[in-house]
Amino acid sequence: MMIPACRLADLPRGEAHRLDLDPPVSLFHTDDGEVFAIDDTCTHQDASLADGWLEGSEVECPLHASKFDLRTGAVDSPPAKLPVRTHQVLIEDGMIYVQPSTEAPNLPPCIAARLAGGPA
Amino acid sequence: MRTVAVVGASLAGLSAARSLRKQGFDGRLIVIGDEQHRPYDRPPLSKEFLAGTVREADLALETDGEDLQAEWLLGVRAAGFDPGDHAVRLADGRSVRADGVVIATGATARMLPGGDGLDGVHTLRTLDDARALRADLARGGRLVVIGGGFIGAEVASTAYGLGLDVTVVEAAPTPLAGPLGEVMGGVVSTLHADHGVRLLCGVGVKGLSGSARVDAVLLEDGRSIPADTVVIGVGARPCVEWLEGSGVVLDDGVKCGADGRTSVAGVVAVGDCASWYDPFAGVHRRVEHWTGARERPDAAVAALLSAGAATPAAPRPPYFWSDQYGVRIQFAGHSAGADSVTVEEGLPDERSFLAVYRRSGHPVAVLGMNQPRLFTRWRKQLATATL
């Protein structure tokens, strides 16, 4: 299912936009003009990658030093060890749509523990 | 270079081993660690691990299936170094000879005189320390934290969350004045009072009382603070005794150039034990931050493999974070050189703000409380400004 995310015009290059899905997903508009969607939560600790440091096609977690590749979701170095999911992006008539991945997300231990414990 | 020994198996040592492989070193790689554990992450030890929300397995720094093709010598301490043939002497009598050596032996928590004979008295540096402290905190009761720095404040915050009655004792008039300056140190340390954690400042600790187990902390002004458990968080000293007399120049840690090279060819030092030359400040200094231990080995390894011919990229400004009482604190840059600090966004009273430190009008450091996005932007700006 394609989810309308935001207008391309509302997401300048170098910026990110978080979608309050469950778990949250973020869009990144790179300086090169590409748009990517990945899971917003760092796989190491509860932090929003949309708040992070975007450089090229990588985003660095705003808390620690792990960088995620927007194209593949791969992570480069600790403290994160697992990749984030990537999601398909479609831009049509100036609107950005996201098709959420059906894979299981890699959530950080603190969030995974909370979810496993049932509703808070 | 056929053999490289990395002495130290925590974040800095592991990062060095990874950098070596990433930068093309395909020779024999030996990693020596004095703890039995494979490399693990320390920041959660004062927070999520102590609180029980993160398990030991989550602390592992290596990823599943990662294989650096290294020989791991764990549970054995480095006892000496012979620079003549680059031999690292181990405490069990063995000796490891290497063409290149990465010193990453870290730092050890400072104890108070007389503090280590009593049950219930802890420092927090290693996984084993954290296990022991966690067991004592589970008893509940009264915790006194000696030292209002980041480790002390995080332990206080975690223990408060576990329901303990917590007091923090800080010798300086304002906690965190060293890293954050007087004004912002004061602002950040108000978090304790928000949660009913007592903060006693400007008073030194005379000693501890108790027979087998600690029962109180004795202050220099004559007060006695009852305690069931005590945590001593008064800083760390570099683990470099094993290098004394070896010819590797020491000065509050291993004295290094701006690329981690030591006074001995083929030997570099990284992490908490290393005192790198800081071109910004024009002095050598030890930076005991996670991010430095993660990032600097790249430059040190490049220097090692190229015998100093590589020009290291300018390091990003020092960065550290702390989580206390559910508030995320982030800091980047150098507060020492600042002549002003102003809140640019948000309100300190709401525990959500961004403050910028300036020297002669130029930003030199930035502090954020619960402002990760804005903080990231300012941090980036600082990094570009110092290039």
XYZ file of C-alpha atoms in Angstrom:
507
model
C 0.000 0.000 0.000
C 1.442 3.370 -1.003
C 1.205 5.976 1.738
C 1.199 9.659 0.768
C 4.019 11.222 2.798
C 4.494 14.865 1.888
C 4.945 17.176 -1.078
C 8.398 17.133 -2.642
C 8.333 20.937 -2.548
C 7.943 20.794 1.240
C 11.078 18.697 1.674
C 14.125 20.766 0.673
C 17.426 19.096 -0.163
C 19.403 18.219 2.951
C 16.223 17.851 4.987
C 14.354 14.956 6.526
C 10.701 14.359 7.276
C 9.410 11.852 9.798
C 6.192 9.910 9.272
C 4.433 8.779 12.426
C 3.937 5.221 11.278
C 4.459 2.321 13.630
C 7.441 2.107 13.749
C 8.157 5.608 12.387
C 9.659 6.006 8.909
C 11.681 8.960 7.658
C 12.218 10.488 4.268
C 15.526 12.038 3.349
C 16.093 14.425 0.458
C 19.818 14.305 -0.282
C 21.893 17.192 -1.536
C 22.035 15.318 -4.846
C 18.258 15.470 -5.119
C 17.412 11.853 -4.372
C 14.679 10.853 -1.939
C 14.991 7.808 0.308
C 12.809 6.289 3.000
C 14.203 4.261 5.908
C 13.066 3.317 9.390
C 13.470 6.404 11.556
C 14.637 4.741 14.759
C 18.328 3.927 15.191
C 18.746 0.194 15.770
C 20.999 0.872 18.772
C 18.980 3.246 20.928
C 15.784 5.244 20.759
C 16.837 8.149 18.553
C 15.236 9.667 15.471
C 17.455 9.444 12.401
C 15.462 12.343 10.946
C 17.285 14.456 13.571
C 20.621 13.114 12.377
C 23.515 14.290 10.290
C 22.797 13.813 6.584
C 25.863 13.601 4.372
C 25.776 12.263 0.835
C 23.546 9.227 0.943
C 24.322 8.448 4.589
C 22.707 9.606 7.786
C 24.534 9.574 11.112
C 22.497 8.912 14.227
C 22.059 12.195 16.151
C 23.278 10.563 19.366
C 26.212 8.343 18.586
C 28.463 7.658 15.624
C 26.728 4.950 13.610
C 25.955 5.867 10.012
C 23.212 4.255 7.966
C 23.291 3.970 4.196
C 20.028 5.408 2.881
C 20.165 3.141 -0.175
C 20.623 -0.171 1.606
C 19.922 0.531 5.277
C 23.342 -0.922 6.149
C 25.149 0.393 9.206
C 28.871 1.172 9.156
C 30.101 0.960 12.760
C 29.129 0.605 16.417
C 27.251 1.197 18.574
C 24.502 0.106 16.143
C 24.962 -3.412 14.788
C 21.851 -4.029 12.714
C 20.653 -2.309 9.542
C 17.452 -0.296 9.271
C 14.779 -1.292 6.776
C 14.531 0.665 3.565
C 11.190 1.484 1.970
C 10.218 2.042 -1.600
C 9.648 5.659 -2.589
C 7.484 6.912 -5.451
C 7.187 10.530 -6.518
C 4.124 11.368 -8.583
C 2.659 14.788 -9.397
C 4.990 16.406 -6.864
C 3.832 14.119 -4.095
C 6.090 11.616 -2.289
C 4.602 8.204 -1.573
C 6.143 5.478 0.558
C 5.537 1.763 0.311
C 6.429 0.361 3.756
C 8.605 -2.740 3.794
C 6.972 -5.939 4.952
C 10.169 -7.182 6.638
C 10.429 -7.216 10.417
C 12.031 -3.997 11.692
C 15.272 -3.972 13.712
C 14.283 -1.995 16.767
C 16.702 -1.047 19.567
C 16.647 -3.310 22.650
C 14.875 -0.730 24.843
C 11.969 -0.409 22.401
C 11.877 -4.093 21.538
C 11.673 -4.873 25.284
C 8.830 -2.397 25.697
C 6.894 -3.883 22.777
C 7.476 -7.420 24.021
C 6.071 -6.370 27.364
C 2.771 -5.488 25.710
C 1.057 -2.104 25.677
C 2.547 0.388 28.133
C 54.326 -4.433 8.405
C 53.601 -8.084 9.073
C 52.352 -8.172 12.659
C 50.353 -5.595 14.585
C 49.473 -5.896 18.275
C 46.541 -3.926 19.626
C 46.868 -3.642 23.396
C 43.372 -3.069 24.787
C 40.129 -4.733 23.709
C 37.487 -2.123 24.343
C 35.989 0.362 21.879
C 39.290 2.047 20.963
C 41.083 -1.285 20.523
C 38.292 -2.814 18.474
C 38.023 0.337 16.344
C 41.773 0.159 15.714
C 41.536 -3.504 14.712
C 38.705 -2.688 12.340
C 40.564 0.306 10.911
C 43.602 -1.892 10.287
C 41.590 -4.360 8.238
C 39.616 -1.615 6.492
C 42.825 0.161 5.537
C 44.221 -2.988 3.974
C 46.422 -4.507 6.656
C 46.331 -8.247 5.937
C 49.045 -9.458 8.278
C 48.890 -11.052 11.693
C 46.659 -9.108 14.075
C 46.802 -9.747 17.818
C 44.369 -8.100 20.217
C 45.280 -8.202 23.915
C 42.672 -7.457 26.601
C 42.931 -7.605 30.384
C 39.240 -8.440 30.815
C 37.806 -11.833 29.904
C 35.027 -10.210 27.877
C 34.932 -9.615 24.164
C 34.702 -5.886 23.323
C 31.597 -4.326 24.854
C 30.008 -0.913 25.014
C 30.406 1.039 28.243
C 27.947 3.961 28.060
C 24.913 1.770 28.917
C 26.665 0.519 32.078
C 25.606 3.590 34.036
C 22.165 3.716 32.453
C 20.175 0.990 30.650
C 22.330 -1.918 31.796
C 22.246 -0.745 35.408
C 18.489 -0.237 35.118
C 18.059 -3.720 33.657
C 16.552 -2.656 30.311
C 19.593 -3.724 28.281
C 21.125 -7.195 28.604
C 24.770 -8.174 28.481
C 24.397 -9.578 24.994
C 23.193 -6.172 23.803
C 26.464 -4.596 24.929
C 28.612 -6.560 22.473
C 30.375 -4.254 20.031
C 31.129 -6.895 17.432
C 28.387 -7.779 15.021
C 27.166 -11.340 14.482
C 29.481 -13.083 12.099
C 32.119 -10.383 12.197
C 35.571 -11.888 11.874
C 38.581 -9.614 11.911
C 40.950 -12.575 11.498
C 42.538 -11.554 14.771
C 44.116 -13.579 17.552
C 42.419 -12.602 20.795
C 44.471 -12.827 23.979
C 41.857 -12.046 26.628
C 42.064 -12.024 30.411
C 45.732 -11.102 30.387
C 47.265 -7.768 31.251
C 50.124 -6.072 29.451
C 52.958 -5.765 31.959
C 55.738 -4.146 30.006
C 57.024 -2.976 26.665
C 60.420 -3.309 25.086
C 60.695 -0.722 22.306
C 63.816 -2.334 20.879
C 61.982 -5.239 19.305
C 58.443 -3.947 19.866
C 57.708 -6.698 22.356
C 54.691 -6.432 24.624
C 55.365 -8.370 27.832
C 52.266 -9.975 29.337
C 51.542 -10.542 33.021
C 51.504 -14.323 32.525
C 55.067 -14.322 31.248
C 54.311 -14.507 27.561
C 55.607 -11.906 25.164
C 54.133 -10.651 21.893
C 56.481 -9.213 19.319
C 54.964 -6.971 16.653
C 56.087 -4.581 13.925
C 53.353 -2.161 14.844
C 51.733 -1.558 18.227
C 48.469 0.219 19.011
C 48.234 1.220 22.680
C 44.588 1.274 23.763
C 44.746 0.367 27.435
C 42.168 2.937 28.531
C 41.752 4.382 31.983
C 40.784 3.092 35.364
C 38.375 4.630 37.853
C 39.927 6.623 40.684
C 39.260 5.274 44.169
C 39.121 7.293 47.376
C 41.793 6.433 49.904
C 40.391 3.735 52.187
C 37.427 3.135 49.916
C 38.269 -0.299 48.625
C 38.177 -2.235 51.891
C 34.433 -1.925 52.494
C 31.515 -3.811 50.994
C 28.970 -1.641 49.237
C 31.567 0.750 47.813
C 31.782 0.825 44.037
C 33.437 2.464 41.118
C 31.945 2.041 37.657
C 34.119 1.396 34.694
C 33.796 -2.219 33.597
C 31.047 -4.740 33.016
C 32.062 -6.545 36.198
C 31.805 -3.255 38.133
C 28.319 -2.725 36.705
C 27.181 -6.247 37.614
C 28.330 -5.742 41.209
C 26.746 -2.309 41.484
C 23.493 -3.536 39.969
C 23.293 -6.256 42.600
C 23.780 -3.716 45.388
C 21.262 -1.245 43.955
C 18.716 -4.062 43.911
C 18.897 -4.010 47.723
C 17.336 -0.530 47.617
C 17.945 1.937 50.434
C 20.228 4.935 50.455
C 22.793 5.595 47.756
C 25.468 8.246 48.058
C 27.266 9.163 44.865
C 30.618 10.870 45.375
C 31.291 13.086 42.378
C 28.735 15.084 40.392
C 30.274 14.507 36.961
C 28.513 12.667 34.152
C 29.056 9.135 35.461
C 27.937 10.159 38.954
C 24.896 11.999 37.625
C 23.882 9.078 35.409
C 24.189 6.585 38.236
C 22.160 8.933 40.476
C 19.497 9.214 37.786
C 19.336 5.458 37.229
C 19.223 4.699 40.952
C 16.472 7.279 41.421
C 14.530 5.449 38.719
C 15.041 2.216 40.635
C 13.482 3.819 43.703
C 16.539 4.490 45.828
C 17.037 7.480 48.075
C 19.932 9.303 46.408
C 22.439 11.945 47.494
C 25.183 13.337 45.264
C 28.245 14.933 46.861
C 30.399 17.214 44.739
C 33.587 18.883 45.947
C 33.389 21.775 43.472
C 30.891 24.603 43.941
C 29.196 23.626 40.650
C 29.084 20.149 39.114
C 30.185 19.762 35.485
C 31.869 23.181 35.497
C 34.926 21.596 33.856
C 33.252 20.317 30.693
C 30.300 22.749 30.539
C 31.435 25.923 32.343
C 29.947 27.305 35.573
C 26.659 28.589 34.179
C 25.609 25.560 32.139
C 27.057 23.134 34.692
C 24.646 24.740 37.141
C 21.741 24.492 34.719
C 22.308 20.807 33.930
C 22.790 19.843 37.560
C 19.367 21.256 38.485
C 18.024 18.001 37.031
C 18.869 16.309 40.339
C 16.647 18.620 42.366
C 13.796 18.182 39.863
C 13.606 14.605 41.046
C 14.269 15.030 44.724
C 17.856 13.826 44.507
C 19.931 15.795 47.025
C 22.973 17.555 45.619
C 25.584 18.751 48.121
C 28.177 21.008 46.494
C 31.382 22.638 47.614
C 32.136 20.047 50.238
C 34.852 17.422 50.170
C 34.659 13.857 51.392
C 36.799 13.034 54.426
C 36.211 9.310 54.404
C 33.807 6.430 54.638
C 32.572 4.700 57.751
C 31.439 1.156 58.380
C 32.950 -2.064 59.647
C 32.489 -4.754 56.988
C 29.998 -2.768 54.929
C 29.888 0.962 54.350
C 27.294 2.782 56.476
C 28.033 6.459 55.890
C 29.998 9.016 53.933
C 31.866 11.463 56.170
C 32.133 14.998 54.840
C 34.889 17.488 55.566
C 32.429 19.883 57.180
C 31.664 17.289 59.851
C 28.413 15.961 58.419
C 27.844 12.257 58.057
C 25.550 11.043 55.264
C 24.069 7.583 55.939
C 24.576 5.190 53.036
C 23.771 1.585 52.170
C 25.695 1.813 48.920
C 28.337 4.284 47.754
C 29.481 4.986 44.213
C 32.728 6.836 43.715
C 32.715 8.798 40.468
C 35.725 11.055 40.770
C 37.371 10.543 37.420
C 39.807 8.124 35.913
C 43.534 7.812 35.438
C 45.157 6.405 32.306
C 46.384 2.785 32.437
C 49.944 3.395 31.348
C 52.030 2.042 34.251
C 53.082 -0.861 32.060
C 54.839 1.586 29.731
C 56.961 3.247 32.406
C 60.638 3.035 31.604
C 59.926 1.755 28.106
C 60.895 4.922 26.301
C 57.318 5.667 25.261
C 56.927 9.231 26.553
C 54.146 9.607 29.110
C 52.533 12.788 30.366
C 49.098 12.184 31.870
C 48.730 9.309 29.429
C 50.711 8.424 26.334
C 51.943 11.617 24.720
C 50.975 11.626 21.045
C 51.020 13.852 18.021
C 47.817 15.001 16.323
C 47.670 11.628 14.543
C 48.231 9.373 17.540
C 51.902 8.670 16.898
C 53.946 8.257 20.076
C 57.620 8.996 20.733
C 58.486 5.484 19.509
C 58.321 4.687 15.784
C 55.702 2.108 14.901
C 53.731 2.742 18.083
C 50.493 4.721 18.214
C 48.023 5.283 21.053
C 44.257 5.756 21.017
C 41.351 6.092 23.422
C 41.302 7.181 27.047
C 44.986 6.434 27.712
C 46.196 8.660 24.873
C 47.011 12.330 25.204
C 46.836 13.643 21.657
C 48.121 17.011 20.563
C 45.118 19.249 20.076
C 45.850 21.792 17.344
C 42.813 23.833 18.380
C 44.026 24.389 21.927
C 47.754 24.091 21.229
C 48.202 21.576 24.058
C 48.181 17.833 24.574
C 45.072 16.477 26.180
C 43.349 13.259 26.942
C 39.802 13.145 25.610
C 37.872 10.499 27.507
C 34.912 10.400 25.146
C 33.290 7.469 23.434
C 33.308 9.263 20.097
C 37.042 9.890 20.269
C 37.677 6.211 21.001
C 35.506 5.335 18.018
C 36.864 7.824 15.481
C 40.494 8.545 16.272
C 41.812 5.037 15.611
C 41.157 5.652 11.892
C 43.752 8.422 11.872
C 46.164 6.590 14.170
C 46.050 3.450 12.034
C 46.614 5.496 8.871
C 49.653 7.050 10.551
C 50.894 3.635 11.677
C 50.535 1.955 8.298
C 52.102 4.849 6.406
C 54.844 5.479 8.996
C 53.454 8.968 9.470
C 53.230 9.916 5.793
C 49.430 10.013 5.842
C 47.858 13.352 6.634
C 45.015 12.740 9.033
C 41.686 14.376 8.335
C 40.939 17.171 10.790
C 39.094 15.568 13.693
C 35.539 16.633 14.334
C 35.088 18.743 17.464
C 34.927 16.595 20.613
C 31.402 15.323 21.218
C 29.757 13.607 24.135
C 26.302 12.889 25.404
C 24.620 11.993 28.643
C 21.132 10.754 29.488
C 19.843 11.766 32.901
C 16.316 11.642 34.299
C 14.917 11.101 30.816
C 16.696 14.188 29.476
C 19.178 13.910 26.640
C 22.222 16.111 27.063
C 24.612 16.634 24.135
C 27.751 18.702 23.926
C 30.255 19.401 21.165
C 33.282 21.628 20.931
C 35.544 23.303 23.470
C 33.945 25.291 26.274
C 37.283 26.221 27.838
C 38.058 28.935 25.306
C 34.603 30.516 25.428
C 33.978 34.046 26.708
C 30.190 33.910 26.462
C 27.370 31.397 26.477
C 23.847 32.191 25.359
C 20.638 30.208 25.126
C 19.585 30.410 21.481
C 16.500 28.258 21.529
C 14.103 26.903 24.137
C 14.206 27.434 27.874
C 16.537 25.965 30.517
C 13.600 25.897 32.950
C 11.780 23.541 30.600
C 14.847 21.302 30.305
C 14.761 21.785 26.563
C 17.169 24.290 25.082
C 20.190 24.864 22.944
C 23.076 27.028 24.147
C 25.995 28.284 22.098
C 29.421 29.081 23.522
C 31.391 31.773 21.719
C 34.866 33.187 21.779
C 35.193 36.697 20.351
C 31.808 36.163 18.753
C 32.674 32.869 17.055
C 30.874 29.666 18.096
C 33.295 27.252 19.769
C 30.906 24.851 21.498
C 27.257 23.938 21.685
C 25.125 22.325 24.392
C 21.708 20.816 23.876
C 19.149 19.440 26.283
C 16.447 17.465 24.509
C 17.221 19.269 21.241
C 18.808 16.562 19.052
C 17.839 18.023 15.688
C 18.973 21.552 16.377
C 22.041 20.234 18.135
C 23.036 18.186 15.085
C 22.840 21.282 12.901
C 24.988 23.323 15.230
C 27.458 20.495 15.630
C 27.781 20.314 11.878
C 28.329 24.051 11.693
C 31.066 23.828 14.333
C 32.759 21.024 12.427
C 32.847 23.039 9.215
C 34.038 26.143 11.041
C 37.080 24.391 12.491
C 38.247 22.893 9.196
